XYZ file of C-alpha atoms in Angstrom:
369
model
C 0.000 0.000 0.000
C 1.305 3.414 -0.951
C 2.174 5.506 2.079
C 0.351 8.828 2.404
C 2.453 11.947 1.949
C 2.781 13.559 5.427
C 3.559 16.981 3.906
C 1.220 17.628 0.955
C 2.281 20.606 -1.104
C 5.837 20.638 0.264
C 8.301 22.179 -2.194
C 11.770 20.610 -2.518
C 14.655 22.595 -4.010
C 17.884 20.576 -4.587
C 21.038 22.733 -4.638
C 24.695 22.053 -5.369
C 26.871 23.750 -2.750
C 30.266 25.415 -3.332
C 32.126 22.305 -2.130
C 30.333 20.155 -4.712
C 27.941 18.438 -2.337
C 24.186 18.448 -2.902
C 21.557 19.585 -0.419
C 17.792 19.820 -0.515
C 16.006 22.822 0.936
C 12.376 22.518 1.981
C 9.654 25.166 1.626
C 5.997 25.145 2.701
C 5.096 25.657 -0.973
C 6.813 27.146 -3.968
C 7.658 30.654 -2.882
C 6.571 29.915 0.694
C 8.535 30.003 3.956
C 11.622 27.778 4.315
C 11.616 24.942 6.834
C 14.356 23.547 9.101
C 16.793 21.177 7.409
C 15.932 18.193 9.605
C 13.148 16.744 7.467
C 10.686 14.659 9.482
C 11.687 16.003 12.901
C 9.086 17.364 15.379
C 10.349 20.901 14.678
C 9.897 20.333 10.937
C 6.351 18.972 11.425
C 5.399 21.906 13.665
C 6.714 24.434 11.136
C 4.779 22.738 8.324
C 1.525 22.739 10.341
C 1.928 26.416 11.253
C 2.566 27.394 7.622
C -0.494 25.513 6.364
C -2.690 27.037 9.084
C -1.600 30.546 8.181
C -2.305 29.889 4.522
C -5.873 28.723 5.210
C -6.749 31.939 7.055
C -8.384 34.790 5.155
C -5.915 36.528 2.887
C -6.174 39.871 4.647
C -7.928 40.270 7.982
C -9.810 43.506 8.496
C -10.253 44.151 4.757
C -12.968 43.670 2.153
C -11.025 40.593 1.022
C -11.918 38.937 4.314
C -15.615 39.491 3.562
C -15.181 37.908 0.122
C -13.536 34.855 1.694
C -16.043 34.452 4.524
C -19.066 34.989 2.303
C -17.926 32.138 0.033
C -18.009 29.816 3.058
C -21.448 30.951 4.262
C -24.628 28.920 4.608
C -28.155 29.509 5.804
C -30.844 32.089 5.324
C -30.862 35.395 7.114
C -32.174 38.891 6.495
C -29.747 39.188 3.569
C -30.961 35.992 1.865
C -29.295 32.644 1.228
C -25.670 31.975 2.002
C -23.204 31.374 -0.821
C -23.178 27.587 -0.381
C -26.989 27.504 -0.593
C -26.937 28.931 -4.134
C -27.176 26.746 -7.222
C -23.740 25.559 -8.474
C -23.865 27.687 -11.668
C -24.660 30.765 -9.564
C -21.819 29.952 -7.176
C -19.414 29.740 -10.107
C -20.594 33.099 -11.475
C -20.312 34.808 -8.089
C -16.872 33.353 -7.378
C -15.554 34.538 -10.755
C -16.925 38.036 -10.160
C -15.409 38.241 -6.678
C -12.025 37.227 -8.074
C -12.269 40.100 -10.540
C -13.223 42.488 -7.734
C -10.285 41.537 -5.496
C -7.742 43.871 -7.190
C -10.256 46.736 -7.054
C -11.492 46.506 -3.474
C -9.817 43.576 -1.704
C -7.337 45.731 0.233
C -9.936 48.288 1.369
C -10.128 48.412 5.210
C -13.498 47.397 6.636
C -13.608 50.636 8.622
C -13.771 52.592 5.367
C -17.185 51.114 4.598
C -18.713 53.234 7.359
C -17.536 56.458 5.714
C -20.480 57.941 3.723
C -18.074 59.020 0.974
C -17.160 55.439 0.087
C -20.570 54.944 -1.538
C -19.489 57.371 -4.237
C -16.348 55.312 -4.864
C -18.388 52.198 -5.576
C -20.926 54.045 -7.713
C -18.173 55.646 -9.767
C -16.638 52.223 -10.340
C -19.998 50.851 -11.480
C -20.582 53.793 -13.837
C -17.205 53.235 -15.451
C -17.928 49.532 -15.919
C -21.300 50.461 -17.437
C -19.539 52.264 -20.282
C -18.708 48.807 -21.623
C -21.810 46.907 -20.508
C -24.539 48.335 -18.285
C -26.091 44.933 -17.637
C -22.754 43.391 -16.688
C -21.945 46.343 -14.430
C -25.259 45.872 -12.635
C -24.665 42.141 -12.206
C -21.199 42.604 -10.703
C -22.459 45.446 -8.520
C -25.332 43.231 -7.314
C -22.891 40.505 -6.245
C -20.788 43.051 -4.331
C -23.934 44.468 -2.712
C -25.008 40.971 -1.684
C -21.686 40.390 0.058
C -22.033 43.671 1.957
C -25.658 42.922 2.869
C -24.617 39.508 4.174
C -21.777 41.042 6.204
C -23.967 43.821 7.615
C -26.664 41.322 8.609
C -24.021 39.508 10.689
C -22.577 42.768 12.038
C -19.207 42.168 10.433
C -19.375 45.754 9.146
C -20.963 48.823 10.734
C -22.705 50.080 7.606
C -23.762 48.805 4.189
C -22.642 51.442 1.657
C -24.532 49.811 -1.233
C -28.002 49.641 0.288
C -30.681 50.738 -2.227
C -28.083 51.804 -4.775
C -30.371 51.160 -7.766
C -29.321 50.020 -11.228
C -27.725 51.446 -14.330
C -29.487 49.184 -16.839
C -33.067 50.301 -17.422
C -33.910 47.933 -20.230
C -36.222 44.956 -20.043
C -37.103 42.002 -22.253
C -40.728 42.069 -21.172
C -41.876 43.172 -24.631
C -39.931 40.370 -26.360
C -42.642 37.786 -26.930
C -42.647 35.060 -29.580
C -45.723 35.273 -31.790
C -47.362 32.252 -33.357
C -45.854 33.380 -36.685
C -42.357 33.481 -35.158
C -42.877 30.018 -33.722
C -44.071 28.595 -37.034
C -41.166 30.147 -38.953
C -38.654 28.655 -36.507
C -40.262 25.205 -36.596
C -40.089 25.159 -40.408
C -36.302 25.569 -40.599
C -34.936 24.275 -37.277
C -33.496 20.750 -36.953
C -35.472 18.212 -34.885
C -33.368 18.567 -31.720
C -34.053 22.333 -31.636
C -37.736 21.886 -32.461
C -37.976 19.641 -29.405
C -36.406 22.407 -27.308
C -39.001 24.884 -28.616
C -41.936 22.632 -27.741
C -40.498 21.790 -24.321
C -39.978 25.465 -23.478
C -43.402 26.645 -24.672
C -45.305 23.907 -22.851
C -43.408 24.048 -19.550
C -42.399 27.716 -19.134
C -39.076 26.706 -17.573
C -35.687 28.417 -17.716
C -33.038 27.431 -20.233
C -30.637 26.073 -17.613
C -33.267 23.766 -16.095
C -34.352 22.442 -19.492
C -30.802 21.754 -20.668
C -30.245 19.642 -17.531
C -33.637 17.908 -17.611
C -33.223 14.072 -17.651
C -35.557 11.581 -19.246
C -36.202 10.185 -15.787
C -38.109 13.415 -14.993
C -40.767 12.439 -17.566
C -43.110 9.580 -16.620
C -45.311 9.673 -19.724
C -47.891 12.058 -18.261
C -45.958 14.614 -16.183
C -42.566 16.279 -15.894
C -41.182 16.766 -12.401
C -38.214 19.038 -11.736
C -36.588 21.214 -9.108
C -35.690 24.632 -10.431
C -32.006 25.415 -10.119
C -32.438 29.138 -9.467
C -35.203 29.057 -6.864
C -35.256 25.483 -5.564
C -38.989 25.323 -6.360
C -40.380 21.880 -7.167
C -42.874 21.817 -10.015
C -44.999 19.083 -11.546
C -46.094 19.878 -15.093
C -48.838 17.925 -16.893
C -47.840 16.931 -20.429
C -50.730 17.335 -22.836
C -50.875 16.292 -26.485
C -48.256 18.510 -28.195
C -45.563 18.054 -25.562
C -46.281 14.381 -24.941
C -46.213 13.644 -28.673
C -42.883 15.452 -29.074
C -41.289 13.626 -26.148
C -42.649 10.182 -27.062
C -41.347 10.448 -30.623
C -37.928 11.895 -29.719
C -34.916 9.533 -29.806
C -33.377 8.853 -26.405
C -29.687 9.193 -27.231
C -28.635 10.362 -23.785
C -29.920 10.410 -20.191
C -30.588 14.121 -20.883
C -33.628 15.039 -23.001
C -32.162 17.958 -24.946
C -28.943 17.104 -26.764
C -26.910 18.163 -29.770
C -27.411 16.466 -33.132
C -24.862 13.775 -32.159
C -26.510 13.040 -28.811
C -24.261 14.969 -26.451
C -25.618 17.251 -23.693
C -25.521 20.932 -24.548
C -23.256 23.507 -23.045
C -25.056 26.786 -22.384
C -22.908 28.686 -24.895
C -23.219 25.983 -27.535
C -27.003 25.911 -27.223
C -27.315 29.695 -27.452
C -25.123 29.718 -30.553
C -27.126 27.008 -32.336
C -30.432 28.598 -31.359
C -29.283 31.986 -32.632
C -28.265 30.515 -36.012
C -31.599 28.711 -36.408
C -33.499 31.886 -35.496
C -31.549 33.834 -38.089
C -32.430 31.281 -40.786
C -36.076 31.588 -39.752
C -35.962 35.375 -40.023
C -36.735 35.774 -36.311
C -34.782 38.779 -35.057
C -34.292 40.034 -31.524
C -35.801 37.034 -29.747
C -33.968 34.490 -27.612
C -34.767 31.083 -26.174
C -35.146 32.684 -22.748
C -37.974 34.836 -24.121
C -40.060 31.675 -24.504
C -40.656 31.656 -20.732
C -42.344 35.054 -20.919
C -44.200 33.912 -24.028
C -45.686 30.953 -22.154
C -46.801 33.168 -19.283
C -48.378 35.645 -21.711
C -50.251 32.933 -23.605
C -51.553 31.277 -20.438
C -52.838 34.613 -19.187
C -54.397 35.372 -22.576
C -56.253 32.051 -22.546
C -57.736 32.678 -19.104
C -55.294 31.040 -16.674
C -55.292 32.511 -13.182
C -52.064 33.728 -11.542
C -52.159 30.707 -9.230
C -52.447 28.337 -12.195
C -49.567 30.037 -13.992
C -47.388 30.004 -10.876
C -47.964 26.278 -10.395
C -46.303 25.701 -13.776
C -43.598 28.373 -13.904
C -42.595 28.127 -10.239
C -43.281 31.792 -9.450
C -44.308 32.351 -5.834
C -48.032 33.006 -5.494
C -47.323 36.234 -3.640
C -45.369 37.560 -6.607
C -47.036 36.066 -9.640
C -49.731 38.742 -10.029
C -47.218 41.572 -9.852
C -44.950 39.832 -12.351
C -47.790 39.288 -14.789
C -49.120 42.811 -14.593
C -45.770 44.579 -14.576
C -44.015 42.459 -17.150
C -45.542 39.842 -19.390
C -49.277 40.487 -19.642
C -48.874 44.256 -19.715
C -47.135 44.023 -23.084
C -49.385 41.491 -24.793
C -51.108 43.251 -27.721
C -53.851 40.606 -27.782
C -54.921 41.653 -24.280
C -55.119 45.258 -25.399
C -57.330 44.280 -28.331
C -59.515 42.231 -25.992
C -59.860 45.166 -23.612
C -60.971 47.524 -26.404
C -63.410 44.914 -27.733
C -64.967 44.587 -24.264
C -65.195 48.371 -23.978
C -66.921 48.546 -27.336
C -69.322 45.746 -26.400
C -70.158 47.428 -23.112
C -70.901 50.760 -24.758
C -74.438 50.884 -26.092
C -73.482 53.096 -29.021
C -69.979 52.322 -30.343
C -69.526 55.889 -31.584
C -70.426 57.409 -28.204
C -67.996 57.731 -25.271
C -68.645 56.036 -21.901
C -68.933 58.496 -19.018
C -68.121 58.043 -15.352
C -71.731 57.367 -14.396
C -71.886 54.426 -16.705
C -73.925 56.182 -19.396
C -72.718 57.669 -22.652
C -71.955 61.095 -23.968
C -71.429 62.553 -27.402
C -67.863 62.603 -28.806
C -66.136 65.956 -28.727
C -67.243 68.308 -31.483
C -70.770 66.778 -31.691
C -73.062 68.685 -29.304
């Protein structure tokens, strides 16, 4: 049996001395502190343990870097939301990458500086400069930084949260980006079968791209799809009616995952977006993405009379939020609802060319006394 290495990470540096003899020097790691020459002695073991302990401590106590390190070891819900380790793995990876990019900017900032009201301007100026390249990306990175500070303030690791209610730079929204039936038909005419399956699955489940790309065949039992949403942790059970069931039952099972590339391999997120974009371009569908299908499903369900509770049971939106989401985002931009509203107004008005008044009667249009 191979003996375990008692000093993992130890760096050895053989040297030839002036008298021609050879000697090995030992370091905690490459570039780390040097150890005593008596390898294996109690003094050597103690020095190694001390060096490893110091390396595992936060990189800089009393600085913003310490908050970055501690936040990435956090668990549990509090006033500031879920801890880092409670987030979905893709979200953890995104946050960790952003925090690494923020280390050179703010890692050495003393924690005491966060209580100075002027430091808020420093962070906002940094965000505004980042927004010159990408406003959405600047907001995302700023949100991650704000979440770290909110987490730290909730645990009283800092005396003030300088990013509380800082707002956003990006004012855009994709709420008006809804696939029409004509867009859908054009895409289905030119897309390959594996992308047509993705279209049907998205429109009849209302789920996010990441959840659908990971969805296994085992989640489908012939009548329902069961999944746990990666972003929210919500568990949903979706009935599969004729169009979706027919698409799934006729699709080849070339992988444990439902949605795959043409050669049966699971998609990467970037690879899927690229293929979807090319198929959309061939179909003449401009400005719409796969992610917009989620809003399209919500809009169609609302148009066809589904209640907010019914929609939330499919999409995974919390019941407390679903009405606000529908009114403020998806349904508010559906032109079919606007046409329906005007038709109802016309039907409710006894004379279509007369205006309804506040009392419920009618009055003559302006200019016709």
